[in-house]
Coordinates of C-alpha atoms in Angstrom, one line a residue:
N131 CA 0.0 0.0 0.0
A132 CA 1.4 3.3 -1.1
D133 CA -0.2 5.2 1.7
S134 CA 1.1 2.8 4.3
D135 CA 4.6 2.9 2.8
L136 CA 4.5 6.7 3.0
D137 CA 3.4 6.7 6.6
D138 CA 6.2 4.3 7.5
S139 CA 8.8 6.4 5.8
R140 CA 7.6 9.5 7.7
Q141 CA 7.7 7.6 11.0
A142 CA 11.2 6.3 10.2
G143 CA 12.3 9.9 9.9
G144 CA 13.3 9.7 6.3
W145 CA 11.5 12.9 5.3
E146 CA 8.9 15.3 6.7
D147 CA 5.5 16.3 5.6
S148 CA 5.8 19.6 3.7
T149 CA 3.0 21.2 5.8
Q150 CA 4.8 20.3 9.1
S151 CA 8.1 21.4 7.7
E152 CA 6.6 24.8 6.6
K153 CA 5.1 25.3 10.1
K154 CA 8.4 24.4 11.8
S155 CA 10.2 26.8 9.5
K156 CA 7.8 29.6 10.3
G157 CA 8.0 28.8 14.0
D158 CA 11.9 28.9 13.9
S159 CA 11.8 32.1 12.0
L160 CA 9.4 33.7 14.4
A161 CA 11.4 32.6 17.4
S162 CA 14.6 33.9 15.8
Y163 CA 12.9 37.2 14.9
Q164 CA 11.7 37.6 18.5
R165 CA 15.1 36.8 19.9
M166 CA 16.7 39.3 17.5
R167 CA 14.1 42.0 18.4
G168 CA 14.7 41.4 22.1
R169 CA 18.4 41.9 21.7
N170 CA 17.9 45.1 19.7
R171 CA 15.5 46.4 22.3
L172 CA 18.1 45.7 25.0
R173 CA 20.8 47.4 23.0
C174 CA 18.6 50.5 22.4
Y175 CA 17.7 50.6 26.1
T176 CA 21.3 50.2 27.1
S177 CA 22.3 52.9 24.6
R178 CA 20.0 55.3 26.2
L179 CA 21.6 54.6 29.6
L180 CA 25.2 54.4 28.4
G181 CA 25.7 56.5 25.3
R182 CA 25.3 56.8 21.6
V183 CA 24.2 54.1 19.2
V184 CA 26.3 53.7 16.0
R185 CA 24.5 51.6 13.3
D186 CA 26.7 49.5 11.1
G187 CA 24.3 47.5 8.8
D188 CA 22.0 45.6 11.1
L189 CA 24.4 45.9 14.1
S190 CA 24.1 48.4 17.0
V191 CA 27.2 49.2 18.9
V192 CA 26.9 51.0 22.2
L193 CA 29.6 53.7 22.8
P194 CA 29.7 54.8 26.5
D195 CA 31.7 58.0 25.9
S196 CA 28.6 60.2 25.8
F197 CA 27.4 58.7 29.1
M198 CA 30.8 59.4 30.7
L199 CA 31.0 62.9 29.3
Q200 CA 27.5 63.7 30.5
E201 CA 28.5 62.3 33.9
L202 CA 31.5 64.6 33.8
V203 CA 29.3 67.6 33.2
D204 CA 26.7 66.6 35.9
T205 CA 29.3 65.9 38.6
E206 CA 31.2 69.0 37.6
E207 CA 28.2 71.2 38.2
T208 CA 27.6 69.4 41.6
Y209 CA 31.2 70.0 42.5
V210 CA 30.9 73.7 41.8
K211 CA 27.8 73.9 44.0
D212 CA 29.7 72.3 46.8
L213 CA 32.6 74.7 46.5
E214 CA 30.1 77.7 46.4
H215 CA 28.4 76.3 49.5
V216 CA 31.7 76.4 51.5
C217 CA 32.5 79.9 50.3
K218 CA 29.0 81.3 50.9
H219 CA 28.6 79.8 54.4
H220 CA 31.7 78.4 56.1
L221 CA 34.3 80.8 54.7
A222 CA 31.9 83.8 55.1
L223 CA 31.4 82.9 58.8
Y224 CA 35.1 82.7 59.3
R225 CA 35.7 86.1 57.7
S226 CA 33.0 87.6 59.8
G227 CA 35.5 87.5 62.7
N228 CA 32.9 86.6 65.4
D229 CA 34.1 84.3 68.2
I230 CA 36.7 82.5 66.0
P231 CA 38.5 79.8 68.0
T232 CA 42.0 80.7 68.9
V233 CA 43.5 77.6 67.1
I234 CA 42.3 78.8 63.7
R235 CA 42.5 82.6 64.2
G236 CA 44.6 84.1 61.4
R237 CA 44.8 80.7 59.7
E238 CA 42.3 81.0 56.9
R239 CA 44.8 79.7 54.4
D240 CA 45.6 76.7 56.5
L241 CA 41.9 75.8 56.8
F242 CA 40.4 76.8 53.4
G243 CA 43.4 77.2 51.2
N244 CA 42.6 78.8 47.8
I245 CA 39.2 77.2 47.6
E246 CA 37.6 80.4 46.4
C247 CA 40.0 80.5 43.4
L248 CA 39.2 76.8 42.6
M249 CA 35.5 77.6 42.7
Q250 CA 35.9 80.5 40.3
F251 CA 38.0 78.6 37.9
H252 CA 35.6 75.6 37.7
R253 CA 32.5 77.8 37.6
D254 CA 33.6 80.4 35.1
M255 CA 36.0 78.5 32.8
F256 CA 36.0 74.7 33.2
V257 CA 32.2 73.9 33.4
P258 CA 31.4 75.8 30.1
K259 CA 34.2 74.0 28.3
V260 CA 33.2 70.6 29.6
R261 CA 29.6 71.1 28.5
R262 CA 30.8 71.7 24.9
C263 CA 32.6 68.3 25.0
V264 CA 29.4 66.4 25.2
K265 CA 28.8 67.2 21.5
N266 CA 32.5 67.0 20.6
P267 CA 34.1 64.2 22.7
A268 CA 37.5 64.5 21.0
E269 CA 38.0 67.8 22.8
V270 CA 37.8 66.5 26.4
G271 CA 41.6 66.0 26.6
A272 CA 42.1 69.6 25.5
C273 CA 39.9 70.8 28.4
F274 CA 42.6 69.7 30.8
A275 CA 45.6 70.4 28.6
D276 CA 44.6 74.0 28.0
H277 CA 44.4 74.7 31.7
I278 CA 47.6 73.3 33.1
K279 CA 48.3 76.4 35.2
D280 CA 44.7 76.6 36.4
L281 CA 44.7 73.0 37.5
D282 CA 48.0 73.6 39.3
Q283 CA 45.9 75.5 41.8
Y284 CA 45.3 72.0 43.3
S285 CA 48.9 71.8 44.3
Q286 CA 48.6 75.1 46.1
F287 CA 45.4 74.0 47.8
F288 CA 46.9 70.8 49.1
G289 CA 50.1 72.6 50.1
D290 CA 48.3 75.3 52.0
T291 CA 45.9 72.9 53.7
A292 CA 48.4 70.1 54.6
R293 CA 47.5 70.6 58.3
Q294 CA 43.8 71.0 57.7
E295 CA 42.7 67.7 59.1
E296 CA 44.5 68.5 62.4
L297 CA 42.7 71.8 62.7
L298 CA 39.3 70.3 61.9
L299 CA 39.6 67.7 64.6
D300 CA 39.9 70.4 67.3
P301 CA 36.7 70.4 69.4
S302 CA 36.5 74.2 69.4
V303 CA 36.6 74.3 65.6
K304 CA 33.9 71.6 65.3
G305 CA 31.7 73.6 67.7
F306 CA 32.3 76.8 65.7
F307 CA 31.1 75.4 62.4
Q308 CA 28.4 72.9 63.7
P309 CA 25.6 75.5 63.9
I310 CA 25.8 76.1 60.2
Q311 CA 25.3 72.4 59.5
A312 CA 22.3 72.3 61.8
E313 CA 20.8 75.5 60.4
L314 CA 21.1 74.4 56.8
K315 CA 20.1 70.8 57.7
D316 CA 23.3 69.8 55.9
M317 CA 24.1 66.1 55.6
M318 CA 27.8 66.8 55.2
N319 CA 30.1 68.7 57.6
L320 CA 32.9 71.1 56.7
Q321 CA 35.5 68.3 56.7
G322 CA 33.5 66.4 54.1
Y323 CA 33.2 69.5 51.9
L324 CA 36.9 70.2 52.1
M325 CA 37.7 66.7 50.9
R326 CA 35.8 67.4 47.7
P327 CA 38.9 68.7 45.7
F328 CA 40.8 65.5 46.4
Q329 CA 37.7 63.4 45.5
R330 CA 37.2 65.4 42.3
L331 CA 40.7 64.6 41.1
T332 CA 40.1 60.9 41.8
R333 CA 36.9 61.1 39.7
Y334 CA 38.7 62.8 36.9
R335 CA 41.2 60.0 36.8
Q336 CA 38.5 57.4 36.7
L337 CA 36.6 59.1 33.9
L338 CA 39.7 59.8 31.8
E339 CA 40.8 56.2 32.1
G340 CA 37.4 55.1 30.9
L341 CA 37.5 57.6 28.0
M342 CA 41.0 56.5 27.0
K343 CA 39.8 52.9 26.8
H344 CA 36.7 53.6 24.7
M345 CA 37.7 56.5 22.6
E346 CA 41.3 55.9 21.7
P347 CA 40.5 53.8 18.6
V348 CA 38.5 56.7 17.1
L349 CA 40.7 59.7 18.1
D350 CA 43.3 61.3 15.9
D351 CA 46.9 61.7 17.1
K352 CA 46.2 65.1 18.7
G353 CA 43.1 63.9 20.5
K354 CA 45.0 60.9 21.9
E355 CA 47.9 63.1 22.9
N356 CA 45.6 65.5 24.8
L357 CA 43.7 62.8 26.5
S358 CA 46.9 61.0 27.6
F359 CA 48.4 64.3 28.8
A360 CA 45.2 65.1 30.8
L361 CA 45.4 61.7 32.5
R362 CA 49.1 62.2 33.4
L363 CA 48.3 65.7 34.7
V364 CA 45.5 64.4 37.0
K365 CA 47.6 61.5 38.3
Y366 CA 50.5 63.9 39.1
Q367 CA 48.1 66.2 41.1
L368 CA 46.7 63.2 43.0
R369 CA 50.1 61.8 43.9
H370 CA 51.4 65.3 44.8
S371 CA 48.5 65.9 47.1
N372 CA 49.1 62.5 48.9
D373 CA 52.8 63.4 49.2
L374 CA 52.0 66.8 50.8
R375 CA 49.5 65.3 53.2
S376 CA 51.9 62.7 54.4
L377 CA 54.7 65.2 54.8
A378 CA 52.5 67.4 56.9
L379 CA 52.2 64.5 59.4
L380 CA 56.0 64.4 59.9
R381 CA 57.0 65.2 63.5
G382 CA 60.4 65.7 65.1
F383 CA 62.6 66.8 62.1
D384 CA 64.8 69.7 63.3
G385 CA 66.0 70.8 59.9
N386 CA 64.3 73.1 57.3
I387 CA 62.2 70.8 55.2
S388 CA 62.1 73.2 52.3
E389 CA 65.9 73.0 52.0
Q390 CA 65.8 69.4 51.2
G391 CA 64.6 70.1 47.6
T392 CA 61.5 68.9 45.9
L393 CA 59.7 65.9 47.4
L394 CA 59.8 63.3 44.7
L395 CA 58.4 60.2 46.3
Q396 CA 57.0 58.9 49.6
E397 CA 56.1 55.3 50.4
E398 CA 56.0 52.8 53.2
F399 CA 58.8 50.2 53.3
S400 CA 60.1 47.4 55.5
V401 CA 63.6 48.6 56.4
T402 CA 66.4 46.4 57.7
E403 CA 69.9 47.4 58.7
E404 CA 72.4 44.9 57.3
K405 CA 73.4 42.1 59.7
K406 CA 70.2 42.7 61.6
A407 CA 67.3 40.4 61.0
K408 CA 64.5 42.6 62.4
K409 CA 62.4 44.5 59.8
K410 CA 61.0 47.8 60.8
P411 CA 58.0 49.6 59.1
R412 CA 59.2 53.0 57.9
R413 CA 57.6 55.8 55.9
V414 CA 60.4 57.0 53.6
F415 CA 60.5 60.4 51.9
L416 CA 62.7 60.9 48.9
F417 CA 63.8 64.5 48.3
E418 CA 66.2 65.9 45.8
Q419 CA 68.9 66.4 48.5
T420 CA 67.9 63.9 51.2
I421 CA 66.3 60.5 51.8
L422 CA 64.4 60.7 55.1
F423 CA 63.2 57.8 57.3
S424 CA 60.2 58.0 59.8
K425 CA 58.2 55.7 62.0
P426 CA 54.4 55.5 61.8
G427 CA 52.9 56.9 65.0
A428 CA 51.2 54.6 67.5
N429 CA 47.9 56.6 67.6
S430 CA 45.8 55.4 64.7
S431 CA 43.1 58.0 65.4
S432 CA 45.6 60.8 64.8
P433 CA 48.1 59.5 62.2
S434 CA 51.6 60.9 62.3
F435 CA 55.2 60.0 61.3
E436 CA 58.0 60.3 63.8
Y437 CA 61.4 61.3 62.3
K438 CA 64.1 58.7 62.8
A439 CA 67.0 59.4 60.4
S440 CA 68.1 60.9 57.1
M441 CA 70.9 60.5 54.6
K442 CA 72.2 63.1 52.2
M443 CA 71.9 61.9 48.6
S444 CA 75.4 63.1 47.9
D445 CA 76.7 60.6 50.5
I446 CA 75.0 57.4 49.4
G447 CA 75.4 54.6 46.8
L448 CA 72.7 52.3 45.4
T449 CA 72.5 48.6 44.9
E450 CA 69.5 47.8 42.7
T451 CA 69.0 44.1 43.6
V452 CA 69.3 42.1 46.8
G453 CA 69.5 38.3 46.4
D454 CA 66.4 36.8 44.6
N455 CA 63.9 39.2 46.2
L456 CA 62.5 41.5 43.4
C457 CA 61.1 43.9 45.9
K458 CA 64.4 44.8 47.7
F459 CA 67.1 47.3 47.0
L460 CA 70.0 48.6 49.1
I461 CA 71.4 52.1 49.9
W462 CA 74.7 52.6 51.6
Y463 CA 77.2 55.3 52.7
R464 CA 80.1 55.4 50.3
K465 CA 82.4 54.8 53.3
Q466 CA 81.1 51.2 53.0
K467 CA 80.4 50.8 56.7
S468 CA 78.1 47.9 57.1
K469 CA 76.2 49.5 60.0
N470 CA 75.2 52.3 57.6
T471 CA 73.9 49.9 55.0
I472 CA 70.1 49.8 54.7
I473 CA 67.9 47.3 52.9
L474 CA 64.5 48.6 51.8
E475 CA 61.7 46.1 50.8
A476 CA 58.8 47.6 48.9
K477 CA 55.3 46.3 48.8
S478 CA 55.5 45.6 45.1
E479 CA 58.0 45.3 42.2
G480 CA 56.5 48.4 40.6
V481 CA 57.1 50.5 43.7
K482 CA 60.7 49.2 43.9
A483 CA 61.3 49.9 40.2
E484 CA 60.0 53.5 40.5
W485 CA 62.2 54.2 43.5
V486 CA 65.3 52.7 42.0
H487 CA 64.8 54.6 38.8
E488 CA 64.4 57.9 40.7
I489 CA 67.4 57.4 43.0
R490 CA 69.6 56.3 40.1
S491 CA 68.6 59.4 38.2
L492 CA 69.5 61.7 41.1
L493 CA 72.9 60.0 41.5
E494 CA 73.6 60.3 37.8
V495 CA 72.7 64.1 37.9
Q496 CA 75.0 64.5 40.9
A497 CA 77.8 62.6 39.2
T498 CA 77.4 64.8 36.1
R499 CA 77.5 68.0 38.2
L500 CA 80.6 66.8 40.0
R501 CA 82.5 66.1 36.8
E502 CA 81.6 69.5 35.4
R503 CA 82.7 71.1 38.7
L504 CA 86.0 69.3 38.6
A505 CA 86.6 70.1 34.9
S506 CA 85.8 73.8 35.7
Q507 CA 88.2 73.8 38.6
R508 CA 91.0 72.2 36.5
S509 CA 90.4 75.0 33.9
V510 CA 90.8 77.7 36.6
D511 CA 93.9 76.0 38.0
S512 CA 95.5 75.9 34.6
L513 CA 94.9 79.6 34.1
A514 CA 96.3 80.4 37.5
T515 CA 99.6 78.5 36.8
P516 CA 102.2 81.1 35.7
T517 CA 103.9 80.5 32.3
P518 CA 107.7 80.9 32.5
G519 CA 108.8 84.5 31.7
V520 CA 105.2 85.8 32.1
V521 CA 104.1 87.8 35.1
I522 CA 100.5 87.6 36.0
K523 CA 99.2 90.6 37.9
T524 CA 96.3 89.6 40.2
D525 CA 95.7 93.0 41.8
V526 CA 95.5 95.7 39.2
K527 CA 94.6 99.2 40.4
P528 CA 91.9 100.8 38.1
T529 CA 93.1 103.6 35.9
R530 CA 91.0 106.5 34.9
R531 CA 90.0 104.6 31.8
Q532 CA 88.9 101.7 33.9
K533 CA 85.7 101.5 35.9
S534 CA 85.7 100.0 39.4
E535 CA 83.1 97.3 40.1
P536 CA 80.4 98.5 42.5

């Protein structure tokens, strides 16, 4: 029977009924279409949250740069409002001169720094420029690169307010500013507001790193250069602020800290004197002229660093590796006394490499200057040596035609 043979072949799976096949095909197509439509809906929804949608054929690619730039604008405007709040209320109260606590009297700069200048720069110059970048993302790096000197006001702020935290913890200072917080029903106290410049730099770094990741493939060389420079600038200001804050916590150093040159690095190390097994935690400060060792204070609620010792950079040598430990290096007095040989162990290979590079550079500069000085001295000595038959007069009385030096 032909019909029976047909049914058997269908049951055996040799081939399908055309109607069933058509239904299955339509079902698969519908399911596939629904899945594709769902993905596109998700992409479009995500794009509204995260950024622009760039269509390439049937594909939608989400670019988060617009989202990050809009966040930069929104948070920048909030930041300006916070700075204005401090100037309008806290700084104004201080300048009123009424019942100012003795501990902060005459110390406006130590407490507020140049916060008014920061506020004016961001409000009048930086915010308008950042707003324009939302429509032209390639210009975001130039916003920072064009304002190097203005952004350097952060160094001044952190330098001026290095002892700010110490002042704000004083009970009389807390009591002086607390009524403002209560009157305005403010969720944040003055200490929180004065942390905003540091927090802002941290946010700049995060946003710039994100923009570097997502925008670098589509930027031209100038755009990449500006964005990279902006990120380096912000990282420098962040590190410099940390250095100044740590240096302000140093206690017991009798010398003039400004005479030690620029503070280049500061970090915590495990320090061991050679032939002594005991490691000691030390906060180490590297200046152009000096390397300084300090001990972390015992009071965790009021952090500080107690001065322990220092070495002139002109007196030391450097050994870049110590055994198989990639985190250790060694500095020593050139007299080679073992008791003056110090092993420093960093927390990571990266920290060790940075310190070794910086110390090596300082020593190379010193060596170059010494060679130049010796060469100059030899030149002077050769001129001062009399040639046979020639008399060199070292004290010539001025004649009327000559003018005496003032």
